[in-house]
Short mmCIF file of C-alpha atoms in Angstrom, two decimals:
data_model
loop_
_atom_site.label_atom_id
_atom_site.label_comp_id
_atom_site.label_asym_id
_atom_site.label_seq_id
_atom_site.Cartn_x
_atom_site.Cartn_y
_atom_site.Cartn_z
CA MET A 1 -0.01 0.08 -0.04
CA SER A 2 1.45 3.56 -0.90
CA LYS A 3 1.74 6.28 1.43
CA LEU A 4 -0.70 8.21 -0.67
CA SER A 5 -3.39 5.36 -0.79
CA GLN A 6 -3.01 4.99 3.10
CA SER A 7 -3.24 8.76 3.80
CA VAL A 8 -6.43 8.72 1.48
CA LEU A 9 -8.15 5.68 3.43
CA ASP A 10 -6.85 7.48 6.74
CA LYS A 11 -8.60 10.61 5.78
CA ILE A 12 -11.76 8.84 4.76
CA LYS A 13 -11.85 6.93 8.12
CA LYS A 14 -10.96 10.07 10.24
CA GLU A 15 -13.41 12.27 8.58
CA GLN A 16 -16.16 9.77 8.38
CA ILE A 17 -16.36 10.44 4.66
CA ALA A 18 -18.75 8.27 2.88
CA PRO A 19 -20.20 7.99 -0.73
CA ARG A 20 -23.15 10.28 -1.44
CA ALA A 21 -26.48 8.41 -1.57
CA ARG A 22 -27.47 7.55 -5.09
CA TRP A 23 -30.68 9.39 -4.72
CA GLN A 24 -29.01 12.74 -4.36
CA PHE A 25 -27.55 12.18 -7.93
CA VAL A 26 -30.90 11.16 -9.37
CA VAL A 27 -32.52 14.23 -7.91
CA LEU A 28 -29.89 16.36 -9.29
CA HIS A 29 -30.16 15.01 -12.96
CA CYS A 30 -34.09 15.00 -12.52
CA ALA A 31 -33.87 18.78 -11.59
CA VAL A 32 -31.58 19.57 -14.28
CA TRP A 33 -33.96 17.85 -16.85
CA THR A 34 -36.80 19.62 -15.07
CA LEU A 35 -35.52 23.03 -15.44
CA LEU A 36 -34.49 22.28 -18.78
CA LEU A 37 -37.90 21.35 -19.81
CA LEU A 38 -39.29 24.37 -18.03
CA SER A 39 -36.75 26.44 -19.99
CA VAL A 40 -37.84 24.94 -23.37
CA ILE A 41 -41.42 25.66 -22.42
CA THR A 42 -40.91 29.39 -21.31
CA GLY A 43 -39.15 29.86 -24.38
CA SER A 44 -41.80 28.15 -26.75
CA LEU A 45 -44.72 30.18 -24.96
CA ALA A 46 -42.97 33.55 -25.47
CA MET A 47 -42.27 32.54 -29.10
CA SER A 48 -45.78 31.85 -29.21
CA VAL A 49 -46.65 35.28 -28.18
CA VAL A 50 -44.06 36.62 -30.55
CA PHE A 51 -45.91 34.79 -33.44
CA ARG A 52 -48.99 36.01 -32.12
CA ASP A 53 -47.90 39.68 -32.15
CA LEU A 54 -46.10 39.51 -35.32
CA PHE A 55 -48.83 37.61 -37.39
CA GLY A 56 -51.69 39.32 -35.58
CA THR A 57 -50.45 42.93 -35.90
CA GLU A 58 -51.81 44.88 -39.08
CA TRP A 59 -48.05 46.08 -39.55
CA GLU A 60 -49.55 47.99 -42.73
CA PHE A 61 -51.50 50.29 -40.53
CA ALA A 62 -48.42 51.12 -38.30
CA GLU A 63 -47.54 54.08 -40.15
CA TYR A 64 -50.69 55.55 -39.42
CA VAL A 65 -50.03 55.20 -35.61
CA ALA A 66 -46.18 56.45 -35.64
CA GLY A 67 -45.69 58.54 -38.82
CA SER A 68 -43.87 55.70 -40.76
CA ARG A 69 -44.19 52.08 -41.13
CA LEU A 70 -40.79 51.39 -39.78
CA ARG A 71 -41.08 53.50 -37.07
CA GLY A 72 -44.33 51.85 -36.24
CA ILE A 73 -42.77 48.57 -36.40
CA ILE A 74 -39.96 49.47 -34.19
CA ILE A 75 -42.43 50.66 -31.48
CA MET A 76 -44.50 47.95 -31.62
CA LEU A 77 -42.17 44.96 -31.75
CA PRO A 78 -42.60 42.63 -28.70
CA TYR A 79 -39.17 43.22 -27.19
CA ILE A 80 -40.05 41.47 -23.83
CA TRP A 81 -40.96 38.30 -25.58
CA PHE A 82 -38.05 38.48 -27.79
CA ALA A 83 -35.99 38.85 -24.50
CA THR A 84 -37.92 36.39 -22.86
CA THR A 85 -37.65 33.75 -26.00
CA ALA A 86 -33.93 34.36 -26.04
CA LEU A 87 -33.57 33.96 -22.25
CA GLY A 88 -35.55 30.69 -22.48
CA ILE A 89 -33.28 29.22 -25.17
CA PHE A 90 -30.13 30.18 -23.55
CA LEU A 91 -31.18 28.49 -20.47
CA ALA A 92 -32.22 25.35 -22.10
CA TYR A 93 -28.88 25.50 -23.97
CA LYS A 94 -27.02 25.74 -20.98
CA LEU A 95 -29.02 23.22 -18.92
CA PHE A 96 -28.41 20.80 -21.72
CA GLU A 97 -24.59 21.00 -21.53
CA LYS A 98 -25.26 20.21 -17.73
CA THR A 99 -26.97 16.77 -18.52
CA ARG A 100 -24.75 13.78 -18.27
CA HIS A 101 -24.20 13.39 -21.88
CA GLY A 102 -24.67 17.08 -23.04
CA TYR A 103 -21.11 17.40 -23.65
CA ARG A 104 -20.91 15.37 -26.29
CA TYR A 105 -22.82 17.38 -28.69
CA ARG A 106 -21.28 20.41 -30.51
CA ALA A 107 -22.71 23.91 -29.70
CA TRP A 108 -24.33 24.43 -32.69
CA VAL A 109 -26.24 21.44 -32.62
CA ILE A 110 -27.65 21.98 -29.16
CA ALA A 111 -28.04 25.67 -29.96
CA GLY A 112 -30.04 24.84 -33.29
CA GLY A 113 -31.86 22.00 -31.53
CA THR A 114 -32.98 24.25 -28.98
CA VAL A 115 -33.99 27.02 -31.07
CA ALA A 116 -35.87 24.52 -33.60
CA LEU A 117 -37.62 22.84 -30.56
CA SER A 118 -38.76 25.94 -28.97
CA GLY A 119 -39.99 27.41 -32.34
CA LEU A 120 -41.83 24.36 -33.14
CA THR A 121 -43.59 24.04 -29.88
CA GLY A 122 -44.20 27.85 -30.02
CA LEU A 123 -45.96 27.53 -33.37
CA ILE A 124 -48.10 24.78 -32.01
CA PHE A 125 -48.97 27.02 -28.90
CA PHE A 126 -49.69 29.60 -31.23
CA ALA A 127 -52.01 27.66 -33.41
CA ALA A 128 -53.66 26.41 -30.23
CA GLY A 129 -54.36 29.87 -28.81
CA THR A 130 -52.16 29.32 -25.96
CA ALA A 131 -50.42 32.39 -26.47
CA ASP A 132 -53.72 34.46 -25.63
CA SER A 133 -54.13 33.03 -22.18
CA PHE A 134 -50.54 32.87 -21.33
CA GLU A 135 -50.29 36.51 -22.23
CA HIS A 136 -53.13 37.21 -20.48
CA GLY A 137 -52.10 35.22 -17.16
CA ILE A 138 -48.86 37.20 -17.31
CA ARG A 139 -50.79 40.71 -17.65
CA GLN A 140 -52.76 39.65 -14.50
CA THR A 141 -49.87 38.35 -12.71
CA ILE A 142 -47.29 41.17 -13.31
CA PRO A 143 -49.09 44.65 -13.31
CA GLN A 144 -46.05 46.60 -14.56
CA TYR A 145 -46.17 44.20 -17.57
CA ALA A 146 -49.79 45.06 -18.02
CA ARG A 147 -49.25 48.57 -17.92
CA LEU A 148 -46.35 48.67 -20.36
CA ARG A 149 -48.51 46.62 -23.00
CA GLU A 150 -51.36 48.77 -22.39
CA ALA A 151 -49.10 51.94 -23.06
CA VAL A 152 -47.82 50.17 -26.41
CA GLU A 153 -51.27 49.05 -27.46
CA GLY A 154 -52.92 52.31 -26.25
CA GLN A 155 -51.00 53.83 -29.43
CA TRP A 156 -53.37 52.04 -31.59
CA VAL A 157 -56.18 54.23 -29.97
CA ALA A 158 -55.42 57.14 -32.12
CA PRO A 159 -58.57 58.39 -33.69
CA GLU A 160 -57.10 61.69 -34.58
CA LYS A 161 -54.85 59.56 -36.72
CA GLY A 162 -57.74 57.79 -38.20
CA ILE A 163 -56.94 54.41 -36.26
CA LEU A 164 -58.88 52.76 -33.66
CA VAL A 165 -58.66 49.30 -31.87
CA GLY A 166 -61.48 48.02 -29.71
CA ARG A 167 -63.96 45.23 -28.62
CA VAL A 168 -67.40 45.15 -30.39
CA LYS A 169 -69.93 45.90 -27.74
CA GLU A 170 -73.00 45.84 -29.83
CA LEU A 171 -74.05 45.22 -33.41
CA THR A 172 -76.57 47.73 -33.68
CA ASN A 173 -77.30 47.43 -37.27
CA GLU A 174 -75.50 46.35 -40.61
CA GLU A 175 -73.93 49.75 -40.79
CA MET A 176 -73.49 50.61 -36.99
CA LEU A 177 -71.80 49.17 -34.31
CA LEU A 178 -70.67 50.08 -30.48
CA VAL A 179 -67.12 49.61 -29.80
CA ASP A 180 -65.00 49.88 -26.49
CA ASP A 181 -61.63 51.11 -27.44
CA LEU A 182 -58.52 49.84 -25.62
CA ALA A 183 -58.41 52.76 -23.34
CA GLY A 184 -62.34 51.94 -22.26
CA LYS A 185 -64.18 54.78 -24.25
CA GLU A 186 -67.27 53.82 -26.30
CA TRP A 187 -67.70 54.66 -29.88
CA GLU A 188 -70.18 54.42 -32.02
CA VAL A 189 -68.65 53.21 -35.44
CA GLU A 190 -70.33 53.71 -38.84
CA ARG A 191 -69.05 51.29 -41.58
CA VAL A 192 -68.59 53.00 -45.03
CA GLY A 193 -67.02 51.71 -48.15
CA GLN A 194 -64.85 48.62 -47.88
CA ALA A 195 -66.00 48.13 -44.33
CA LEU A 196 -69.49 46.94 -45.41
CA GLU A 197 -68.01 44.09 -47.35
CA LEU A 198 -65.92 41.88 -45.13
CA PRO A 199 -64.12 38.77 -45.63
CA PHE A 200 -64.73 37.57 -41.94
CA GLU A 201 -67.51 37.08 -39.55
CA LEU A 202 -68.43 40.02 -37.48
CA ARG A 203 -69.33 39.43 -34.04
CA VAL A 204 -69.93 40.91 -30.81
CA GLU A 205 -66.77 40.71 -28.43
CA MET A 206 -64.33 40.44 -31.25
CA MET A 207 -61.19 42.66 -31.34
CA LEU A 208 -61.28 44.92 -34.40
CA LEU A 209 -59.02 47.44 -35.75
CA MET A 210 -60.53 50.15 -37.62
CA ARG A 211 -59.31 52.79 -40.02
CA GLY A 212 -61.22 55.78 -40.88
CA GLU A 213 -61.87 59.09 -39.23
CA ALA A 214 -63.37 60.49 -35.98
CA VAL A 215 -66.33 62.68 -37.07
CA GLU A 216 -67.36 63.40 -33.49
CA ASP A 217 -65.91 63.02 -30.21
CA ASP A 218 -67.43 59.52 -29.76
CA GLU A 219 -68.39 58.49 -33.39
CA PHE A 220 -65.93 56.96 -35.83
CA GLN A 221 -66.45 56.53 -39.33
CA ALA A 222 -64.61 53.30 -40.37
CA SER A 223 -63.91 52.54 -44.00
CA GLN A 224 -61.59 49.52 -43.26
CA LEU A 225 -62.00 46.87 -40.51
CA ARG A 226 -59.81 43.95 -39.78
CA PRO A 227 -59.79 41.42 -36.70
CA TRP A 228 -57.08 42.62 -34.12
CA ARG A 229 -54.90 39.59 -32.98
CA ARG A 230 -57.26 37.06 -34.68
CA GLY A 231 -60.40 38.85 -32.95
CA GLU A 232 -59.97 37.22 -29.54
CA PRO A 233 -61.88 39.08 -27.17
CA LEU A 234 -60.03 41.38 -25.01
CA ARG A 235 -61.82 43.32 -22.32
CA LYS A 236 -60.72 46.20 -20.37
CA PRO A 237 -62.04 45.60 -16.59
CA GLY A 238 -63.46 48.31 -14.71
CA ARG A 239 -65.98 48.67 -17.14
CA PRO A 240 -69.15 46.94 -16.99
CA GLY A 241 -68.37 44.26 -19.71
CA PRO A 242 -69.62 40.94 -19.51
CA GLY A 243 -67.31 38.59 -17.23
CA ALA A 244 -65.22 41.84 -16.75
CA GLU A 245 -63.08 41.46 -13.49
CA GLY A 246 -61.56 44.15 -11.35
CA PRO A 247 -60.01 47.41 -12.63
CA GLY A 248 -56.86 47.76 -14.58
CA ALA A 249 -56.64 44.51 -16.49
CA PHE A 250 -57.68 43.16 -19.77
CA GLU A 251 -59.04 39.78 -20.10
CA ARG A 252 -59.03 37.78 -23.34
CA GLY A 253 -60.43 34.69 -24.29
CA THR A 254 -63.64 34.47 -21.90
CA PRO A 255 -66.97 34.00 -24.07
CA PRO A 256 -69.24 36.54 -23.48
CA PRO A 257 -72.87 35.54 -22.05
CA PRO A 258 -75.51 34.52 -24.51
CA ASN A 259 -77.44 37.78 -23.95
CA ALA A 260 -74.53 39.79 -25.12
CA ARG A 261 -74.74 38.60 -28.74
CA VAL A 262 -77.24 41.06 -30.12
CA LEU A 263 -77.97 42.17 -33.71
CA ASN A 264 -80.51 44.85 -33.43
CA ARG A 265 -81.75 44.90 -36.97
CA GLN A 266 -85.04 46.25 -37.90
CA GLY A 267 -87.71 45.08 -40.38
CA PRO A 268 -88.70 41.73 -41.60
CA GLY A 269 -86.43 38.85 -40.44
CA ALA A 270 -84.74 41.15 -37.85
CA PHE A 271 -83.56 39.39 -34.82
CA ALA A 272 -85.36 40.84 -31.62
CA PRO A 273 -82.97 42.94 -29.61
CA ASN A 274 -80.76 40.89 -27.13
CA THR A 275 -81.93 37.82 -28.57
CA PRO A 276 -79.23 35.38 -29.69
CA PRO A 277 -79.34 34.49 -33.19
CA PRO A 278 -80.91 30.92 -33.79
CA ASP A 279 -77.29 29.48 -35.15
CA GLY A 280 -75.18 31.37 -32.76
CA GLU A 281 -73.43 34.65 -33.33
CA ALA A 282 -73.21 34.79 -37.07
CA PHE A 283 -73.74 38.07 -38.42
CA ASN A 284 -73.27 37.01 -42.23
CA ARG A 285 -76.30 34.76 -41.88
CA GLU A 286 -77.96 32.91 -44.79
CA GLY A 287 -81.67 32.00 -45.46
CA PRO A 288 -84.90 34.06 -45.31
CA GLY A 289 -84.46 37.30 -43.47
CA ALA A 290 -80.77 37.05 -43.34
CA PRO A 291 -78.66 40.40 -43.24
CA GLU A 292 -77.35 41.64 -46.57
CA LEU A 293 -73.84 41.41 -45.28
CA VAL A 294 -72.82 38.22 -47.20
CA PRO A 295 -68.97 37.16 -46.97
CA GLN A 296 -67.43 38.46 -50.06
CA PRO A 297 -63.64 38.61 -50.87
CA ALA A 298 -62.57 42.08 -49.96
CA PRO A 299 -60.22 44.10 -51.99
CA PRO A 300 -56.85 44.55 -50.47
CA MET A 301 -56.89 47.24 -47.65
CA ARG A 302 -54.43 49.93 -48.31
CA MET B 1 -9.49 -6.78 1.61
CA SER B 2 -6.71 -5.91 -1.04
CA ASP B 3 -5.11 -9.38 -0.74
CA SER B 4 -8.47 -11.16 -1.62
CA THR B 5 -9.15 -9.18 -4.77
CA PRO B 6 -8.42 -10.84 -8.00
CA PRO B 7 -6.07 -8.61 -10.12
CA GLN B 8 -8.29 -9.06 -13.01
CA SER B 9 -11.29 -7.54 -11.32
CA THR B 10 -12.66 -4.75 -13.74
CA ASP B 11 -12.87 -1.12 -12.45
CA LEU B 12 -16.53 -1.58 -12.41
CA GLU B 13 -16.37 -4.43 -9.93
CA LEU B 14 -13.96 -2.58 -7.76
CA VAL B 15 -16.29 0.27 -7.81
CA ARG B 16 -19.17 -1.71 -6.72
CA ARG B 17 -16.67 -3.36 -3.66
CA ALA B 18 -15.91 0.12 -2.72
CA LEU B 19 -19.35 1.35 -2.28
CA SER B 20 -19.87 -1.48 0.35
CA ASP B 21 -16.40 -1.57 2.11
CA GLN B 22 -13.98 1.79 1.93
CA GLU B 23 -11.05 -0.41 2.35
CA GLU B 24 -11.81 -1.91 -1.30
CA LEU B 25 -10.88 1.81 -2.58
CA LEU B 26 -7.50 0.97 -2.00
CA HIS B 27 -7.34 -1.38 -5.13
CA LEU B 28 -8.62 1.53 -7.35
CA MET B 29 -6.18 3.76 -6.07
CA GLU B 30 -3.45 1.40 -6.61
CA ARG B 31 -4.49 1.02 -10.05
CA TYR B 32 -4.61 4.58 -10.97
CA GLU B 33 -2.41 6.26 -8.43
CA SER B 34 0.64 6.68 -10.62
CA ARG B 35 -1.35 7.48 -13.76
CA LEU B 36 -3.13 10.58 -11.83
CA LEU B 37 0.02 11.49 -10.11
CA ARG B 38 1.83 11.86 -13.45
CA TYR B 39 -1.08 13.50 -15.19
CA VAL B 40 -1.42 16.08 -12.70
CA HIS B 41 2.16 16.76 -12.47
CA ARG B 42 2.24 17.22 -16.31
CA LEU B 43 -0.69 19.34 -16.06
CA THR B 44 0.28 21.72 -13.33
CA GLY B 45 4.10 21.28 -13.13
CA LEU B 46 3.61 21.13 -9.59
CA GLY B 47 6.21 19.48 -7.10
CA GLN B 48 5.65 16.27 -5.60
CA GLN B 49 4.33 17.20 -2.39
CA CYS B 50 1.42 19.63 -4.00
CA VAL B 51 0.66 16.70 -6.61
CA GLU B 52 0.12 14.44 -3.98
CA ASP B 53 -2.32 16.76 -2.17
CA VAL B 54 -4.25 17.45 -5.25
CA VAL B 55 -4.43 13.48 -6.13
CA GLN B 56 -5.70 12.74 -2.73
CA GLU B 57 -8.18 15.23 -3.25
CA VAL B 58 -9.07 13.66 -6.52
CA PHE B 59 -9.47 10.22 -4.83
CA ILE B 60 -11.70 11.49 -1.98
CA LYS B 61 -13.99 13.15 -4.68
CA ILE B 62 -13.94 9.85 -6.60
CA TYR B 63 -14.90 8.07 -3.38
CA ARG B 64 -17.57 10.51 -2.49
CA ASN B 65 -19.00 10.48 -6.01
CA LEU B 66 -18.97 6.69 -6.57
CA ASN B 67 -22.52 6.58 -6.74
CA ASN B 68 -22.51 9.06 -9.70
CA PHE B 69 -20.19 7.00 -11.71
CA ASP B 70 -21.62 6.80 -15.30
CA GLN B 71 -21.25 3.16 -16.47
CA ALA B 72 -21.40 4.42 -20.02
CA LEU B 73 -17.97 5.93 -19.36
CA ALA B 74 -14.53 3.86 -18.72
CA PHE B 75 -13.64 4.41 -14.90
CA SER B 76 -10.39 5.75 -16.17
CA SER B 77 -11.89 8.55 -18.19
CA TRP B 78 -13.91 9.42 -15.09
CA ALA B 79 -11.07 9.32 -13.00
CA TYR B 80 -9.09 11.60 -15.25
CA ARG B 81 -12.05 13.99 -15.55
CA ILE B 82 -12.11 14.59 -11.83
CA ALA B 83 -8.40 14.98 -11.81
CA HIS B 84 -8.51 17.30 -14.79
CA ASN B 85 -11.23 19.57 -12.90
CA GLU B 86 -9.12 19.43 -9.56
CA ALA B 87 -6.01 20.50 -11.53
CA MET B 88 -7.63 23.27 -13.41
CA ASN B 89 -9.14 24.40 -10.21
CA TYR B 90 -5.79 24.34 -8.49
CA ILE B 91 -4.40 26.39 -11.85
CA ARG B 92 -7.39 28.80 -11.59
CA SER B 93 -6.93 29.35 -8.01
CA ASN B 94 -3.16 30.08 -8.05
CA ASN B 95 -3.22 32.24 -11.22
CA GLY B 96 -0.15 33.90 -11.70
CA ARG B 97 1.95 31.69 -9.60
CA LYS B 98 4.41 29.92 -11.45
CA THR B 99 3.85 26.34 -12.03
CA LEU B 100 6.95 25.40 -13.81
CA PRO B 101 8.07 21.91 -12.61
CA ILE B 102 11.07 22.25 -10.11
CA GLU B 103 12.43 19.13 -10.72
CA THR B 104 13.51 18.17 -14.47
CA ASP B 105 11.21 16.26 -16.85
CA ASP B 106 13.47 15.94 -19.74
CA GLU B 107 12.18 12.66 -20.85
CA ASP B 108 8.61 13.79 -20.79
CA SER B 109 9.38 17.18 -22.61
CA LEU B 110 11.55 15.08 -25.23
CA ASN B 111 8.73 12.45 -25.50
CA LEU B 112 6.41 15.17 -26.53
CA ALA B 113 8.72 16.56 -28.90
CA ASP B 114 9.63 13.02 -30.32
CA ILE B 115 6.06 12.52 -30.90
CA LEU B 116 4.81 16.03 -32.27
CA ALA B 117 7.98 16.29 -34.35
CA GLY B 118 9.05 13.90 -37.42
CA GLU B 119 12.58 14.23 -36.00
CA VAL B 120 14.52 16.12 -33.52
CA ASP B 121 18.28 16.67 -33.82
CA LEU B 122 19.60 15.70 -30.32
CA PRO B 123 23.41 15.62 -30.82
CA ASP B 124 24.63 15.16 -27.12
CA GLU B 125 23.46 14.83 -23.58
CA ALA B 126 23.73 18.53 -23.06
CA ALA B 127 21.86 19.57 -26.20
CA ARG B 128 19.31 17.09 -25.25
CA ALA B 129 18.74 18.68 -21.74
CA GLU B 130 18.81 22.17 -23.17
CA GLN B 131 16.22 20.90 -25.91
CA ALA B 132 14.26 19.25 -23.30
CA GLN B 133 14.04 22.28 -21.05
CA LEU B 134 12.77 24.40 -24.17
CA VAL B 135 10.01 22.09 -24.99
CA ARG B 136 9.07 22.09 -21.38
CA SER B 137 9.16 25.99 -21.36
CA ILE B 138 6.95 26.11 -24.54
CA LEU B 139 4.35 23.48 -23.23
CA TYR B 140 4.01 25.51 -19.78
CA THR B 141 3.75 28.79 -22.14
CA LEU B 142 0.72 27.28 -23.66
CA LYS B 143 -2.84 28.03 -22.49
CA PRO B 144 -3.62 25.24 -20.04
CA VAL B 145 -6.38 23.99 -22.45
CA TYR B 146 -3.93 23.47 -25.19
CA ARG B 147 -1.20 22.13 -22.81
CA ASP B 148 -3.86 19.66 -21.27
CA ALA B 149 -4.86 18.48 -24.80
CA LEU B 150 -1.21 17.67 -25.86
CA ILE B 151 -0.57 15.98 -22.55
CA LEU B 152 -3.56 13.84 -22.77
CA ARG B 153 -2.97 12.86 -26.31
CA TYR B 154 0.64 12.43 -26.63
CA LEU B 155 1.90 11.60 -22.99
CA GLU B 156 -1.27 10.18 -21.71
CA ASP B 157 -2.07 8.24 -24.74
CA GLN B 158 -5.72 8.64 -24.68
CA ASP B 159 -7.90 8.57 -27.64
CA TYR B 160 -10.32 11.29 -29.07
CA ALA B 161 -13.42 9.36 -27.16
CA ALA B 162 -11.68 9.26 -23.83
CA MET B 163 -10.46 12.98 -24.26
CA SER B 164 -14.01 13.83 -25.18
CA ASP B 165 -15.19 12.15 -21.88
CA ILE B 166 -12.39 13.52 -19.84
CA LEU B 167 -12.51 17.27 -20.86
CA GLN B 168 -16.12 17.15 -21.46
CA LYS B 169 -16.25 18.46 -24.97
CA PRO B 170 -17.41 16.93 -28.30
CA MET B 171 -14.92 14.96 -30.36
CA GLY B 172 -15.08 17.41 -33.15
CA THR B 173 -13.84 20.10 -30.64
CA ILE B 174 -11.01 17.81 -29.15
CA ALA B 175 -9.88 17.67 -32.76
CA THR B 176 -9.85 21.44 -33.13
CA LEU B 177 -8.37 21.93 -29.92
CA LEU B 178 -5.57 19.35 -30.49
CA ASN B 179 -4.86 21.12 -33.81
CA ARG B 180 -4.92 24.58 -32.24
CA ALA B 181 -2.69 23.30 -29.56
CA LYS B 182 -0.15 21.77 -32.19
CA THR B 183 -0.06 25.07 -34.21
CA GLN B 184 0.43 27.22 -31.21
CA PHE B 185 3.27 24.87 -29.93
CA LYS B 186 4.92 24.95 -33.27
CA GLN B 187 4.80 28.53 -33.71
CA LEU B 188 6.50 28.83 -30.05
CA ALA B 189 9.02 26.24 -31.11
CA GLN B 190 9.74 28.17 -34.03
CA LYS B 191 10.33 31.50 -32.25
CA ASN B 192 12.53 29.37 -30.09
CA ASN B 193 14.43 28.03 -32.90
CA LEU B 194 13.26 24.42 -32.27
CA THR B 195 12.46 22.79 -35.41
CA LEU B 196 9.65 20.28 -35.16
CA HIS B 197 7.68 18.66 -38.07
CA PHE B 198 4.50 17.52 -36.97
CA ALA B 199 3.11 14.29 -37.87
CA SER B 200 -0.64 14.50 -38.94
#
């Protein structure tokens, strides 16, 4: 027995050193994989919000908000979610390196794999509409974030520049609708020109982007209408909207109560006020007494 | 205890025995002691006593972490990895402190030069000693990561897969690392009028 071996054994005995239990290592490896999974999910969710904002924003209208399209895009880009995506991917990358055999893969393979996985999962989340509920949850949890987003999105409430974004509160008739803008102000919106022929179904609670001009303090003449962020409901609580909760936060994705779906048309075949249409909430209905608004391909909104 | 252990026992068998009886660690230590002492000495350039202290800590860590031994690896790679980490920690914590070996390592240096170079002209004993000193100086001028790569490959005779497991880097990176280490070694050798022709 060498002197060194003997001194090691003596030290082990003297200090009562023992091998760490196997379960400790199992827990450690599981923790790394769990954190890795959480990082990928975080990155994916953040990426789904990025997709939602990129694909759901009417960038061609940005110039009306900010003066030029480029400036509008720079102002509106979801930087927080870019950063969160990058952070999630970076953490996933670093954690994969810490896994038992992570070192065997080259950096670009791990980085590419992490980006691809987060991107693919982010797309799935985006397609499934998870981005809305996730972002909604963040707004409710982090008031600072909610205020920041409201400040950015509030720029889309610029009636003096001919831009308005808001929630459809009521479809008064085939030309008129009531809208609550993102700041909570009620507008009576008149549809004119291209806005009378829509390639999508207009319904109560949907979010709309309107291009036109403010003719009165609370009246807006819209010549173009677009669904805003896929038209998902976004409510400003503090206002007595259906299902609204608490002041200061927006709510997305909550279906309105049936009596909120109104189409106050007059004349033969009109729905009675506050009576849901028989087949749901369709505005462009077919059959006797249907409104004259039939889906037609709309010319490009430029 | 040690006397009852058949010499042909595999490392894995010794690991399992050491887990149930600490005395059995002796066999693992006897099997790897000289290799790890030599490796740490080559890497750090420390004197005998310091090297023994480092290697003692290596064996303690091996023992503490026996349950974390990854059976997909060779035990030697795992032991070298722990020794590498411990030695690197030592180098980092003693940054700036001169770590050139006090005692001469002429054979090591010349072996490395012989291996790296196609031919090295060594006319007599004095020139041989001078050449060895020069090679050693160049080796210890290299960044530790390059020095480590050269030592593992050419002095410890580790293959790329083992080096990948020891240094915890992908094999492609190991190849790149070795190329850079050789290039840097060659450049420094040329600056010091030491002519080396590297084998591919």
